[in-house]
JSON list of C-alpha atoms in Angstrom, two decimals:
[
{"chain": "A", "resi": 10, "resn": "MET", "atom": "CA", "xyz": [-33.49, -31.00, 0.17]},
{"chain": "A", "resi": 11, "resn": "ASN", "atom": "CA", "xyz": [-31.18, -28.98, 2.36]},
{"chain": "A", "resi": 12, "resn": "GLU", "atom": "CA", "xyz": [-32.01, -29.50, 6.06]},
{"chain": "A", "resi": 13, "resn": "LEU", "atom": "CA", "xyz": [-31.37, -25.83, 6.78]},
{"chain": "A", "resi": 14, "resn": "TYR", "atom": "CA", "xyz": [-34.20, -24.82, 4.45]},
{"chain": "A", "resi": 15, "resn": "LYS", "atom": "CA", "xyz": [-36.55, -27.39, 5.98]},
{"chain": "A", "resi": 16, "resn": "THR", "atom": "CA", "xyz": [-35.80, -25.67, 9.29]},
{"chain": "A", "resi": 17, "resn": "PHE", "atom": "CA", "xyz": [-36.53, -22.27, 7.72]},
{"chain": "A", "resi": 18, "resn": "ALA", "atom": "CA", "xyz": [-39.84, -23.59, 6.36]},
{"chain": "A", "resi": 19, "resn": "LEU", "atom": "CA", "xyz": [-40.93, -24.83, 9.78]},
{"chain": "A", "resi": 20, "resn": "LYS", "atom": "CA", "xyz": [-39.80, -21.66, 11.55]},
{"chain": "A", "resi": 21, "resn": "ARG", "atom": "CA", "xyz": [-41.75, -19.56, 9.07]},
{"chain": "A", "resi": 22, "resn": "LEU", "atom": "CA", "xyz": [-44.84, -21.72, 9.54]},
{"chain": "A", "resi": 23, "resn": "ASN", "atom": "CA", "xyz": [-44.54, -21.29, 13.31]},
{"chain": "A", "resi": 24, "resn": "LEU", "atom": "CA", "xyz": [-44.13, -17.54, 12.81]},
{"chain": "A", "resi": 25, "resn": "ALA", "atom": "CA", "xyz": [-47.31, -17.54, 10.70]},
{"chain": "A", "resi": 26, "resn": "LYS", "atom": "CA", "xyz": [-49.16, -19.33, 13.50]},
{"chain": "A", "resi": 27, "resn": "GLU", "atom": "CA", "xyz": [-47.81, -16.92, 16.12]},
{"chain": "A", "resi": 28, "resn": "THR", "atom": "CA", "xyz": [-48.76, -13.95, 13.96]},
{"chain": "A", "resi": 29, "resn": "MET", "atom": "CA", "xyz": [-52.25, -15.40, 13.48]},
{"chain": "A", "resi": 30, "resn": "ARG", "atom": "CA", "xyz": [-52.61, -15.65, 17.28]},
{"chain": "A", "resi": 31, "resn": "ASP", "atom": "CA", "xyz": [-51.54, -12.00, 17.52]},
{"chain": "A", "resi": 32, "resn": "ALA", "atom": "CA", "xyz": [-54.23, -11.11, 14.97]},
{"chain": "A", "resi": 33, "resn": "ASP", "atom": "CA", "xyz": [-56.81, -12.99, 17.03]},
{"chain": "A", "resi": 34, "resn": "LEU", "atom": "CA", "xyz": [-55.82, -11.08, 20.17]},
{"chain": "A", "resi": 35, "resn": "LEU", "atom": "CA", "xyz": [-55.93, -7.72, 18.41]},
{"chain": "A", "resi": 36, "resn": "PHE", "atom": "CA", "xyz": [-59.32, -8.58, 16.93]},
{"chain": "A", "resi": 37, "resn": "ALA", "atom": "CA", "xyz": [-60.69, -9.65, 20.31]},
{"chain": "A", "resi": 38, "resn": "ASN", "atom": "CA", "xyz": [-59.59, -6.30, 21.72]},
{"chain": "A", "resi": 39, "resn": "GLY", "atom": "CA", "xyz": [-61.22, -4.28, 18.93]},
{"chain": "A", "resi": 40, "resn": "SER", "atom": "CA", "xyz": [-57.99, -3.34, 17.17]},
{"chain": "A", "resi": 41, "resn": "TYR", "atom": "CA", "xyz": [-59.12, -4.12, 13.63]},
{"chain": "A", "resi": 42, "resn": "ARG", "atom": "CA", "xyz": [-56.37, -2.12, 11.93]},
{"chain": "A", "resi": 43, "resn": "GLY", "atom": "CA", "xyz": [-53.73, -3.99, 13.92]},
{"chain": "A", "resi": 44, "resn": "ALA", "atom": "CA", "xyz": [-55.43, -7.30, 13.21]},
{"chain": "A", "resi": 45, "resn": "ALA", "atom": "CA", "xyz": [-55.41, -6.52, 9.47]},
{"chain": "A", "resi": 46, "resn": "ASN", "atom": "CA", "xyz": [-51.66, -5.96, 9.64]},
{"chain": "A", "resi": 47, "resn": "ARG", "atom": "CA", "xyz": [-51.04, -9.24, 11.46]},
{"chain": "A", "resi": 48, "resn": "ILE", "atom": "CA", "xyz": [-53.34, -11.19, 9.12]},
{"chain": "A", "resi": 49, "resn": "TYR", "atom": "CA", "xyz": [-51.34, -10.05, 6.11]},
{"chain": "A", "resi": 50, "resn": "TYR", "atom": "CA", "xyz": [-48.04, -10.91, 7.76]},
{"chain": "A", "resi": 51, "resn": "ALA", "atom": "CA", "xyz": [-49.31, -14.38, 8.70]},
{"chain": "A", "resi": 52, "resn": "VAL", "atom": "CA", "xyz": [-50.15, -14.96, 5.02]},
{"chain": "A", "resi": 53, "resn": "PHE", "atom": "CA", "xyz": [-46.74, -13.58, 4.04]},
{"chain": "A", "resi": 54, "resn": "HIS", "atom": "CA", "xyz": [-44.97, -15.97, 6.43]},
{"chain": "A", "resi": 55, "resn": "CYS", "atom": "CA", "xyz": [-46.96, -18.86, 4.93]},
{"chain": "A", "resi": 56, "resn": "MET", "atom": "CA", "xyz": [-45.75, -17.94, 1.46]},
{"chain": "A", "resi": 57, "resn": "ARG", "atom": "CA", "xyz": [-42.14, -17.70, 2.63]},
{"chain": "A", "resi": 58, "resn": "ALA", "atom": "CA", "xyz": [-42.45, -21.07, 4.39]},
{"chain": "A", "resi": 59, "resn": "VAL", "atom": "CA", "xyz": [-43.42, -22.70, 1.10]},
{"chain": "A", "resi": 60, "resn": "LEU", "atom": "CA", "xyz": [-40.66, -20.89, -0.81]},
{"chain": "A", "resi": 61, "resn": "ALA", "atom": "CA", "xyz": [-38.08, -22.12, 1.69]},
{"chain": "A", "resi": 62, "resn": "LEU", "atom": "CA", "xyz": [-38.62, -25.64, 0.37]},
{"chain": "A", "resi": 63, "resn": "GLU", "atom": "CA", "xyz": [-37.17, -24.40, -2.92]},
{"chain": "A", "resi": 64, "resn": "GLU", "atom": "CA", "xyz": [-34.44, -22.44, -1.15]},
{"chain": "A", "resi": 65, "resn": "VAL", "atom": "CA", "xyz": [-35.97, -19.28, -2.64]},
{"chain": "A", "resi": 66, "resn": "ASP", "atom": "CA", "xyz": [-36.49, -15.92, -0.93]},
{"chain": "A", "resi": 67, "resn": "PHE", "atom": "CA", "xyz": [-36.78, -12.28, -1.93]},
{"chain": "A", "resi": 68, "resn": "LYS", "atom": "CA", "xyz": [-36.27, -8.95, -0.20]},
{"chain": "A", "resi": 69, "resn": "LYS", "atom": "CA", "xyz": [-39.43, -7.34, -1.58]},
{"chain": "A", "resi": 70, "resn": "HIS", "atom": "CA", "xyz": [-42.93, -8.43, -0.70]},
{"chain": "A", "resi": 71, "resn": "SER", "atom": "CA", "xyz": [-44.04, -7.92, -4.29]},
{"chain": "A", "resi": 72, "resn": "ALA", "atom": "CA", "xyz": [-41.39, -10.38, -5.51]},
{"chain": "A", "resi": 73, "resn": "VAL", "atom": "CA", "xyz": [-42.44, -13.01, -2.95]},
{"chain": "A", "resi": 74, "resn": "ILE", "atom": "CA", "xyz": [-46.08, -12.60, -3.97]},
{"chain": "A", "resi": 75, "resn": "SER", "atom": "CA", "xyz": [-45.37, -12.68, -7.70]},
{"chain": "A", "resi": 76, "resn": "TYR", "atom": "CA", "xyz": [-43.14, -15.74, -7.49]},
{"chain": "A", "resi": 77, "resn": "PHE", "atom": "CA", "xyz": [-45.55, -17.53, -5.18]},
{"chain": "A", "resi": 78, "resn": "ARG", "atom": "CA", "xyz": [-48.57, -16.88, -7.38]},
{"chain": "A", "resi": 79, "resn": "HIS", "atom": "CA", "xyz": [-46.73, -17.92, -10.54]},
{"chain": "A", "resi": 80, "resn": "ASN", "atom": "CA", "xyz": [-45.14, -21.08, -9.12]},
{"chain": "A", "resi": 81, "resn": "TYR", "atom": "CA", "xyz": [-47.82, -22.30, -6.72]},
{"chain": "A", "resi": 82, "resn": "ILE", "atom": "CA", "xyz": [-51.20, -20.84, -7.60]},
{"chain": "A", "resi": 83, "resn": "ALA", "atom": "CA", "xyz": [-51.12, -20.60, -11.39]},
{"chain": "A", "resi": 84, "resn": "ASN", "atom": "CA", "xyz": [-50.10, -24.24, -11.77]},
{"chain": "A", "resi": 85, "resn": "GLY", "atom": "CA", "xyz": [-52.56, -25.54, -9.16]},
{"chain": "A", "resi": 86, "resn": "LYS", "atom": "CA", "xyz": [-50.08, -26.66, -6.50]},
{"chain": "A", "resi": 87, "resn": "LEU", "atom": "CA", "xyz": [-52.04, -24.55, -4.01]},
{"chain": "A", "resi": 88, "resn": "PRO", "atom": "CA", "xyz": [-55.67, -23.39, -4.23]},
{"chain": "A", "resi": 89, "resn": "ILE", "atom": "CA", "xyz": [-56.78, -20.06, -5.67]},
{"chain": "A", "resi": 90, "resn": "GLU", "atom": "CA", "xyz": [-58.25, -19.07, -2.28]},
{"chain": "A", "resi": 91, "resn": "PHE", "atom": "CA", "xyz": [-54.66, -18.57, -1.13]},
{"chain": "A", "resi": 92, "resn": "SER", "atom": "CA", "xyz": [-54.07, -16.02, -3.90]},
{"chain": "A", "resi": 93, "resn": "ASP", "atom": "CA", "xyz": [-57.34, -14.24, -3.18]},
{"chain": "A", "resi": 94, "resn": "LEU", "atom": "CA", "xyz": [-56.38, -13.83, 0.47]},
{"chain": "A", "resi": 95, "resn": "ILE", "atom": "CA", "xyz": [-52.94, -12.51, -0.50]},
{"chain": "A", "resi": 96, "resn": "GLY", "atom": "CA", "xyz": [-54.44, -9.73, -2.59]},
{"chain": "A", "resi": 97, "resn": "ILE", "atom": "CA", "xyz": [-57.13, -8.74, -0.12]},
{"chain": "A", "resi": 98, "resn": "THR", "atom": "CA", "xyz": [-54.83, -8.70, 2.90]},
{"chain": "A", "resi": 99, "resn": "PHE", "atom": "CA", "xyz": [-51.98, -6.93, 1.11]},
{"chain": "A", "resi": 100, "resn": "ASP", "atom": "CA", "xyz": [-54.28, -4.08, 0.08]},
{"chain": "A", "resi": 101, "resn": "LEU", "atom": "CA", "xyz": [-56.02, -3.91, 3.47]},
{"chain": "A", "resi": 102, "resn": "ARG", "atom": "CA", "xyz": [-52.72, -3.91, 5.36]},
{"chain": "A", "resi": 103, "resn": "SER", "atom": "CA", "xyz": [-51.42, -1.09, 3.18]},
{"chain": "A", "resi": 104, "resn": "ASP", "atom": "CA", "xyz": [-54.60, 0.92, 3.72]},
{"chain": "A", "resi": 105, "resn": "CYS", "atom": "CA", "xyz": [-54.56, 0.36, 7.48]},
{"chain": "A", "resi": 106, "resn": "ASP", "atom": "CA", "xyz": [-50.87, 1.19, 7.80]},
{"chain": "A", "resi": 107, "resn": "TYR", "atom": "CA", "xyz": [-50.84, 4.30, 5.62]},
{"chain": "A", "resi": 108, "resn": "ASP", "atom": "CA", "xyz": [-54.37, 5.68, 5.25]},
{"chain": "A", "resi": 109, "resn": "ASP", "atom": "CA", "xyz": [-55.49, 7.71, 8.26]},
{"chain": "A", "resi": 110, "resn": "ASN", "atom": "CA", "xyz": [-59.12, 7.13, 7.27]},
{"chain": "A", "resi": 111, "resn": "ALA", "atom": "CA", "xyz": [-58.95, 3.34, 6.96]},
{"chain": "A", "resi": 112, "resn": "ASN", "atom": "CA", "xyz": [-61.49, 1.71, 9.22]},
{"chain": "A", "resi": 113, "resn": "PRO", "atom": "CA", "xyz": [-61.93, -2.01, 8.58]},
{"chain": "A", "resi": 114, "resn": "GLU", "atom": "CA", "xyz": [-65.22, -3.55, 9.62]},
{"chain": "A", "resi": 115, "resn": "LYS", "atom": "CA", "xyz": [-65.38, -6.12, 12.39]},
{"chain": "A", "resi": 116, "resn": "ASP", "atom": "CA", "xyz": [-67.18, -8.66, 10.17]},
{"chain": "A", "resi": 117, "resn": "ASP", "atom": "CA", "xyz": [-64.60, -8.28, 7.40]},
{"chain": "A", "resi": 118, "resn": "ILE", "atom": "CA", "xyz": [-61.71, -8.93, 9.79]},
{"chain": "A", "resi": 119, "resn": "ALA", "atom": "CA", "xyz": [-63.55, -11.91, 11.30]},
{"chain": "A", "resi": 120, "resn": "ASP", "atom": "CA", "xyz": [-63.97, -13.35, 7.80]},
{"chain": "A", "resi": 121, "resn": "LEU", "atom": "CA", "xyz": [-60.29, -12.81, 7.00]},
{"chain": "A", "resi": 122, "resn": "LEU", "atom": "CA", "xyz": [-59.26, -14.52, 10.24]},
{"chain": "A", "resi": 123, "resn": "SER", "atom": "CA", "xyz": [-61.36, -17.52, 9.31]},
{"chain": "A", "resi": 124, "resn": "ARG", "atom": "CA", "xyz": [-59.84, -17.65, 5.85]},
{"chain": "A", "resi": 125, "resn": "LEU", "atom": "CA", "xyz": [-56.36, -17.23, 7.32]},
{"chain": "A", "resi": 126, "resn": "GLY", "atom": "CA", "xyz": [-56.89, -20.30, 9.49]},
{"chain": "A", "resi": 127, "resn": "LYS", "atom": "CA", "xyz": [-57.60, -22.33, 6.35]},
{"chain": "A", "resi": 128, "resn": "VAL", "atom": "CA", "xyz": [-54.51, -20.96, 4.60]},
{"chain": "A", "resi": 129, "resn": "VAL", "atom": "CA", "xyz": [-52.30, -21.86, 7.56]},
{"chain": "A", "resi": 130, "resn": "GLU", "atom": "CA", "xyz": [-53.73, -25.39, 7.47]},
{"chain": "A", "resi": 131, "resn": "ILE", "atom": "CA", "xyz": [-53.13, -25.62, 3.72]},
{"chain": "A", "resi": 132, "resn": "THR", "atom": "CA", "xyz": [-49.56, -24.43, 4.21]},
{"chain": "A", "resi": 133, "resn": "GLU", "atom": "CA", "xyz": [-48.87, -26.92, 6.97]},
{"chain": "A", "resi": 134, "resn": "LYS", "atom": "CA", "xyz": [-50.27, -29.78, 4.89]},
{"chain": "A", "resi": 135, "resn": "TYR", "atom": "CA", "xyz": [-48.22, -28.71, 1.86]},
{"chain": "A", "resi": 136, "resn": "LEU", "atom": "CA", "xyz": [-45.02, -28.59, 3.91]},
{"chain": "A", "resi": 137, "resn": "LYS", "atom": "CA", "xyz": [-45.62, -32.03, 5.41]},
{"chain": "A", "resi": 138, "resn": "GLU", "atom": "CA", "xyz": [-46.27, -33.54, 1.99]},
{"chain": "A", "resi": 139, "resn": "ASN", "atom": "CA", "xyz": [-43.25, -31.92, 0.38]},
{"chain": "A", "resi": 140, "resn": "MET", "atom": "CA", "xyz": [-40.49, -32.21, 2.98]}
]
């Protein structure tokens, strides 16, 4: 495996962790819309970290998601809970970014943060096992 892409994978994992911390801070300060945005992007950075091991990347989020689901979820390399979180957070982030009436509930964001923590752990474990 190309060392450059191992570096990309680790940088993207670190970005996911940083983005998750940002989501925690926004949540703690009552900014649930902002937290929803950061939660999605943390999941997105996790996906891109995994794809870096294959030296694969895409410009569009939909392409990253599609490729990731097909090559990592559908074949069981990563658990279905990862895919579920992708879908939920993608839709919520879109609503919060573009719908003036979006108002995510505190409990829903707290649940997503908890699930995000598990996905980050899964990603880190996968990277360690596959580098």
